[in-house]
Coordinates of C-alpha atoms in Angstrom, one line a residue:
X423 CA 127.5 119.0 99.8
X424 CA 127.8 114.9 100.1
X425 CA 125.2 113.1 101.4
X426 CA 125.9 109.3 103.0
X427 CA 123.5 106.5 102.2
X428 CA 123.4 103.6 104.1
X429 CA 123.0 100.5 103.1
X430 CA 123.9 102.3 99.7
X431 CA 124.5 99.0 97.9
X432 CA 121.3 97.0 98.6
X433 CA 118.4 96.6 96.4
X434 CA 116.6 100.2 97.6
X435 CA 119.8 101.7 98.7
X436 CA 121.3 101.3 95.4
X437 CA 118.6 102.9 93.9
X438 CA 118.5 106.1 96.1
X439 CA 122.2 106.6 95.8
X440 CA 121.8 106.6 91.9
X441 CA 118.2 108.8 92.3
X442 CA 121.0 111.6 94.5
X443 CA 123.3 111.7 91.8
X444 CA 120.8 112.0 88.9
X445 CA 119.6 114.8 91.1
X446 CA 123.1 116.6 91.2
X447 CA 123.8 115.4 95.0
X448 CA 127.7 113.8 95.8
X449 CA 126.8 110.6 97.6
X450 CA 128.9 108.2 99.9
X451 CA 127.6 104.7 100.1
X452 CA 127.9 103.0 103.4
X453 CA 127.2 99.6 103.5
X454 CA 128.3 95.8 105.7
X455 CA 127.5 93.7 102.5
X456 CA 125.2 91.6 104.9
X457 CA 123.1 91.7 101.8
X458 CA 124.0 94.3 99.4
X459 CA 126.5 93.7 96.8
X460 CA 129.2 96.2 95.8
X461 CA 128.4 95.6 92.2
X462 CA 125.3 97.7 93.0
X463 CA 127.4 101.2 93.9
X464 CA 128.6 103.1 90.7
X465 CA 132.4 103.5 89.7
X466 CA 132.5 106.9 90.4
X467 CA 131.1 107.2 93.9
X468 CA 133.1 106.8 97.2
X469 CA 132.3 103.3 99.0
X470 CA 132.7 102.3 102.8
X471 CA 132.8 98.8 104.1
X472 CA 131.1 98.6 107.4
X473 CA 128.0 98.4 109.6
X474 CA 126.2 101.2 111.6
X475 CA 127.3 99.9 114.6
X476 CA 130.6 101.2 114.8
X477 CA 130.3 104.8 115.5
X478 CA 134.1 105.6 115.0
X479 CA 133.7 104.5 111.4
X480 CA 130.8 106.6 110.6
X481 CA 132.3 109.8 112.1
X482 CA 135.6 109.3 110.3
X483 CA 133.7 108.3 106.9
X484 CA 131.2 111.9 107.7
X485 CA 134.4 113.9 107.8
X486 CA 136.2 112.8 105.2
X487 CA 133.8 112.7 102.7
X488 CA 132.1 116.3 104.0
X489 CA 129.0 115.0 104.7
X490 CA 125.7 117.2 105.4
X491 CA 123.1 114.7 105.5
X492 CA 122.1 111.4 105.7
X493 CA 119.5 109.2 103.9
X494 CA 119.5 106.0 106.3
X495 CA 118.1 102.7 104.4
X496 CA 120.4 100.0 106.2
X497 CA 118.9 97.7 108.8
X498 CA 117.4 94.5 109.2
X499 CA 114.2 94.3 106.9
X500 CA 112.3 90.5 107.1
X501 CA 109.5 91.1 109.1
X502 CA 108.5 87.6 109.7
X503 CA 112.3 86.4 110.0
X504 CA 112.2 89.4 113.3
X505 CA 110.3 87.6 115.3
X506 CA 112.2 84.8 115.2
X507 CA 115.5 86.8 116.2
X508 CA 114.1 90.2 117.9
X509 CA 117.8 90.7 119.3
X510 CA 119.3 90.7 116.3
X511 CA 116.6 92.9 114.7
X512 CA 116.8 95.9 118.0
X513 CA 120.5 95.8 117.7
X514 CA 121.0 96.4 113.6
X515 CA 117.7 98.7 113.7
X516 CA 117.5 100.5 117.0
X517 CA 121.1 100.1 118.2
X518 CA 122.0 100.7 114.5
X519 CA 119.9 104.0 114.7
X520 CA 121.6 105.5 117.9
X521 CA 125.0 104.8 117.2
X522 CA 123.8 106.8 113.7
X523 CA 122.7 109.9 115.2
X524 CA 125.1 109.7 118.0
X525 CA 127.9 110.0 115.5
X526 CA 126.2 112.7 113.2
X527 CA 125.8 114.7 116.6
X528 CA 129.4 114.3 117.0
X529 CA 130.3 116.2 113.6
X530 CA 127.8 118.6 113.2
X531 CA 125.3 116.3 110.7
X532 CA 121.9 117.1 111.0
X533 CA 119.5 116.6 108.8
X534 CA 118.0 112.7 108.0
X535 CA 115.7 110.8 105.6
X536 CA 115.0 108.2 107.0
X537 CA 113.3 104.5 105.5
X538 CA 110.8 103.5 107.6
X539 CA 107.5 101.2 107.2
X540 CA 103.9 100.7 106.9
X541 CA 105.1 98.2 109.2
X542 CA 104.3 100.5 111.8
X543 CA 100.6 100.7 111.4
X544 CA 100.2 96.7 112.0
X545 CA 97.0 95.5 110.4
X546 CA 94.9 99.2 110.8
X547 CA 91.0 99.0 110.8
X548 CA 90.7 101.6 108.4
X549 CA 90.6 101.0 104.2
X550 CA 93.2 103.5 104.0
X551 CA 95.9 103.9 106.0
X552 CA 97.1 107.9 106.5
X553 CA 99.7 109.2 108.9
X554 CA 98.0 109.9 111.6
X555 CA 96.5 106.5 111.5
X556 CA 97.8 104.4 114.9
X557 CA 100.8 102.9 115.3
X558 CA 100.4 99.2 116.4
X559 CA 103.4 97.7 115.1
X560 CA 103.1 93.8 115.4
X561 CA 106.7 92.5 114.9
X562 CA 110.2 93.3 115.9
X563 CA 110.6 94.6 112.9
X564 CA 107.5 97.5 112.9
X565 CA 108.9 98.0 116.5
X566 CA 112.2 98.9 115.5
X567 CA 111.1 101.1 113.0
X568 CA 108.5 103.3 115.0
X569 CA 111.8 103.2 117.8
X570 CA 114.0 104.7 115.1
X571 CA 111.4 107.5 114.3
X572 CA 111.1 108.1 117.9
X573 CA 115.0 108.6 118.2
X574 CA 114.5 111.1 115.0
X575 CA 111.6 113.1 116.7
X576 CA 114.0 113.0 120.2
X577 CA 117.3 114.5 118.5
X578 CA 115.2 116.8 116.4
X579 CA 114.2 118.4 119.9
X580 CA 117.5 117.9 121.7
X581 CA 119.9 119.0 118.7
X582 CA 117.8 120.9 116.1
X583 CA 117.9 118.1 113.7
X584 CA 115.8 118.0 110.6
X585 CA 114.2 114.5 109.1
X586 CA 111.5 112.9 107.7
X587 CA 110.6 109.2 107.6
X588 CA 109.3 107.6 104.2
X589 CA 106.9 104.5 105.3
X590 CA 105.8 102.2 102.5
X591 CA 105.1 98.4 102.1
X592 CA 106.3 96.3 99.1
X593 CA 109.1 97.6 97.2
X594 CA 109.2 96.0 93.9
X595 CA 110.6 97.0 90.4
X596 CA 113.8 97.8 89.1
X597 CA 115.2 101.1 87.5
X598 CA 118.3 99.7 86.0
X599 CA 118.8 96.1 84.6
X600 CA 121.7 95.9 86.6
X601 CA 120.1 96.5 90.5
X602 CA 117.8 93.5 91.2
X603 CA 115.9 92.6 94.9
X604 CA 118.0 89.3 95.6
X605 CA 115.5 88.9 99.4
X606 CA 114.6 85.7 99.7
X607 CA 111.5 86.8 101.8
X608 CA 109.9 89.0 99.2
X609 CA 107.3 87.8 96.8
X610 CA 108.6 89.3 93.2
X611 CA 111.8 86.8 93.8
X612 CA 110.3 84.3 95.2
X613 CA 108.0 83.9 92.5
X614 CA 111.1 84.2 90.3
X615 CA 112.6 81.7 91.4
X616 CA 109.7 79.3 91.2
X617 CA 109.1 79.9 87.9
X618 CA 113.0 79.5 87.1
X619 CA 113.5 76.2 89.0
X620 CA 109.8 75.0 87.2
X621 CA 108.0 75.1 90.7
X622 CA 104.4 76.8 90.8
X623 CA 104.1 79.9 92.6
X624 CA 101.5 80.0 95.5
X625 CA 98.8 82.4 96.5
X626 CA 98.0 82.0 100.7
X627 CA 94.5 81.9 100.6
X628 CA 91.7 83.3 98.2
X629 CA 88.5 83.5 100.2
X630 CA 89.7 87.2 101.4
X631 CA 86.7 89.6 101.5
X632 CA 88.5 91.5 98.4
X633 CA 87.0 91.6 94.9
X634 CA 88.9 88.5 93.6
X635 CA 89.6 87.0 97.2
X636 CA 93.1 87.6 97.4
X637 CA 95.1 90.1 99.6
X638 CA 95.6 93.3 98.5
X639 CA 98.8 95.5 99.4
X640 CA 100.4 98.4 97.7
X641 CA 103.2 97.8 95.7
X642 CA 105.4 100.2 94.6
X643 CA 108.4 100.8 92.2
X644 CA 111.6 101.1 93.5
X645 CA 112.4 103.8 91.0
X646 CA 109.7 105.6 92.2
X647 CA 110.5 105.2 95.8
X648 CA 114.1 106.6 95.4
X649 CA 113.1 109.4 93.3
X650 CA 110.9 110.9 96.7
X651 CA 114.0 109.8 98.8
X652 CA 116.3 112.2 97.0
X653 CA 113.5 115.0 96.7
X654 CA 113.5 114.3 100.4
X655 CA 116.7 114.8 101.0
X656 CA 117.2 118.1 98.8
X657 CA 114.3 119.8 100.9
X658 CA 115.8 118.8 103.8
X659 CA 119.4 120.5 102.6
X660 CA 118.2 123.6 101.2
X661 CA 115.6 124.2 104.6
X662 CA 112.2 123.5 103.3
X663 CA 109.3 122.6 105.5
X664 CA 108.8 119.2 105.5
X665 CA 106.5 116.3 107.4
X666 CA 108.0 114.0 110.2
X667 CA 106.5 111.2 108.0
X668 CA 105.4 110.5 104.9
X669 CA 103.4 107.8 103.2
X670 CA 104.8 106.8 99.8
X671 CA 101.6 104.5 99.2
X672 CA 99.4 103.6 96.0
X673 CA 96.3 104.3 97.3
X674 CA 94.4 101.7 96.1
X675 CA 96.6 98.6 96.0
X676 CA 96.8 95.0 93.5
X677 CA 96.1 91.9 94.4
X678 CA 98.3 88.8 95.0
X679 CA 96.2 87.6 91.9
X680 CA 96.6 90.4 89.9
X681 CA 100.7 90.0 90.5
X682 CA 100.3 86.5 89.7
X683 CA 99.0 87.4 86.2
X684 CA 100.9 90.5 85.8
X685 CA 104.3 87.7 86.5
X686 CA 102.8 85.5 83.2
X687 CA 102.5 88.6 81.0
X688 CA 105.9 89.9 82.2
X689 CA 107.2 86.3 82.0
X690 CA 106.3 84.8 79.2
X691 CA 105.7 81.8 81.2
X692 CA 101.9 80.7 81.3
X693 CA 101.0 79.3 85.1
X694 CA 98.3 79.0 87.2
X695 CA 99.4 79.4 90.9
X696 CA 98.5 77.0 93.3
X697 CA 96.1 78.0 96.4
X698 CA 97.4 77.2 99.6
X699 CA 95.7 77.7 102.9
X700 CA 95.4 81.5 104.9
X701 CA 98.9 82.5 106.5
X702 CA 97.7 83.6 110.7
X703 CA 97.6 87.3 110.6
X704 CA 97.5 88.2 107.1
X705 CA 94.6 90.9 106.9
X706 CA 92.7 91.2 104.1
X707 CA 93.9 94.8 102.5
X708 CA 96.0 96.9 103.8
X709 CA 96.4 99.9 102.2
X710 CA 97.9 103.8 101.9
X711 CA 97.9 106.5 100.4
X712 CA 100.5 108.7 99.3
X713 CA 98.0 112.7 99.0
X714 CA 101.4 114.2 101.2
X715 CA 104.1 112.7 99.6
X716 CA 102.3 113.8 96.2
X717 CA 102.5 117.4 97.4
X718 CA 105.8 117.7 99.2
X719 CA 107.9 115.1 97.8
X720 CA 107.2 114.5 94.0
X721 CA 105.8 111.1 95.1
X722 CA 103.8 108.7 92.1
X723 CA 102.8 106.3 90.9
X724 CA 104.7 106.8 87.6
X725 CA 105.6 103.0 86.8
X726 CA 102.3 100.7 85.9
X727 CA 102.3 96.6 87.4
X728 CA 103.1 95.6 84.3
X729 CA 106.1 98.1 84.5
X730 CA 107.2 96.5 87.8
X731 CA 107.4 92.8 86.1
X732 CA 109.0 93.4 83.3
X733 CA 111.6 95.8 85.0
X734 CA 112.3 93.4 88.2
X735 CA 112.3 89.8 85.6
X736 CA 114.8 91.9 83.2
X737 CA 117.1 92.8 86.2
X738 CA 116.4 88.8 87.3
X739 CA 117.6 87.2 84.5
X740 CA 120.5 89.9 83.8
X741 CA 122.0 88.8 87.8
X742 CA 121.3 84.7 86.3

């Protein structure tokens, strides 16, 4: 039993392929380098250089490593950046997708854990966001993902494939000093890199109708995050019954002023961030919880803000 993880040596991906082999699975990490390093994939397990656009690679790597399953992480992830290239984003994330499937179909690979998005939700009008809640993706980026679950749920129907799709928002954290989140779109390095360079990290807007004004997402550990992937992904081998989706959510969220605090504890570095103005389109809480993952998937909450800080500033300054 080997399982293939794409995008196996970025920041998540790196994580679930070391969550699979604490587990006792064989892994094979897949991965273009676009914006993974190859630092991040252990020694000891088999490593592919390429994208998930070229079918004839992922077939050949599937047979020689005896594959039986896939956890797919790989794509294009900036949100915002999508809707300034939407081509770009369809063709890594959708074309990506059925070039995937089309070469598991191909030799006999059918079972997938997928990495979606709470992107796929858009801004909901509800408190807390469930499964069932409706999908009303509002960038490329959501778009692609609820496409690729689409493509699951179709192949599932027209080749007996299994999967599940893990949504979530804000992956933070680290779970080895070594595997840091090098995105230049997402907040823990940004702020980072503020604080590094002596700039002062921002907050977009504190008149939200939240208890300290500021938005209020759910953040989650990546450590945490992989943990479900690979409990996903052992289900899925040995036939258990599992969901088509799954929220891996906090239930109750943090604050972009309750990160800004947590970032001067973990830190050391005493700041006060500067207010800016609203960003268009940022809602005032958005968040999920994670009752199913809980129950089927080992999901929680085991790593506390604090936690995420100190383990994503250690990883930081270990890549400076």
């Amino acid at each position: 039993m080997s399982w293939l993880v794409t995008g196996g040596a970025g920041y998540i991906g790196s994580h679930v392929v070391r969550a699979l082999g604490a587990a006792g699975i064989d892994t094979v990490a897949f991965d273009d380098l676009s914006s993974g390093f190859r630092a991040f994939v252990p020694e000891d397990v088999p490593f592919v250089q390429g994208t998930v656009l070229d079918g004839t690679l992922l077939e050949r790597t599937m047979r020689d490593h005896a594959v039986t399953g896939v956890v797919h992480v790989a794509g294009f992830k900036y949100a915002g950046v999508s809707v300034e290239r939407p081509l770009h984003t369809y063709e890594q994330n959708v074309t990506g997708m059925a070039t995937l499937l089309r070469a598991m179909a191909e030799v006999g690979v059918d079972k997938v854990v997928f990495s979606s998005s709470a992107a796929v939700y858009g801004t909901p009008d509800v408190d807390v966001v469930v499964e069932e809640t409706p999908k009303a993706p509002e960038s490329p980026y959501g778009e692609s993902k609820l496409i690729g679950e689409w493509l699951l749920r179709d192949m599932e129907v027209a080749r007996g494939f299994t999967t599940t799709s893990l949504r979530y928002f804000n992956v933070v954290g680290s779970g080895q000093p070594d595997l840091y989140d090098a995105s230049p779109h997402n907040l823990f390095p940004l702020v980072f890199d503020a604080l590094l360079a002596g700039r002062t990290p921002r907050i977009n807007g504190d008149d939200y109708a939240t208890p300290d004004g500021t938005c209020v997402r759910d953040y989650v550990h990546v450590a945490d995050l992989a943990h479900s992937h690979a409990v996903a992904a052992r289900k899925l081998e040995t036939g258990a019954p599992l969901q088509r989706a799954y929220n891996l959510g906090s239930g109750d969220g943090v604050s972009v002023r309750q990160i800004m605090d947590a970032m001067a504890r973990g830190t050391g570095i005493d700041f006060r961030p500067e207010v800016a103005p609203r960003r268009a389109g940022d809602p005032a809480r958005i968040v999920a919880t994670g009752e199913a993952a809980a129950r089927d998937l080992e999901w929680a909450m085991r790593h506390s803000l604090d936690d995420m800080v100190t383990s994503a500033w250690e990883a930081r300054r270990h890549a400076a």
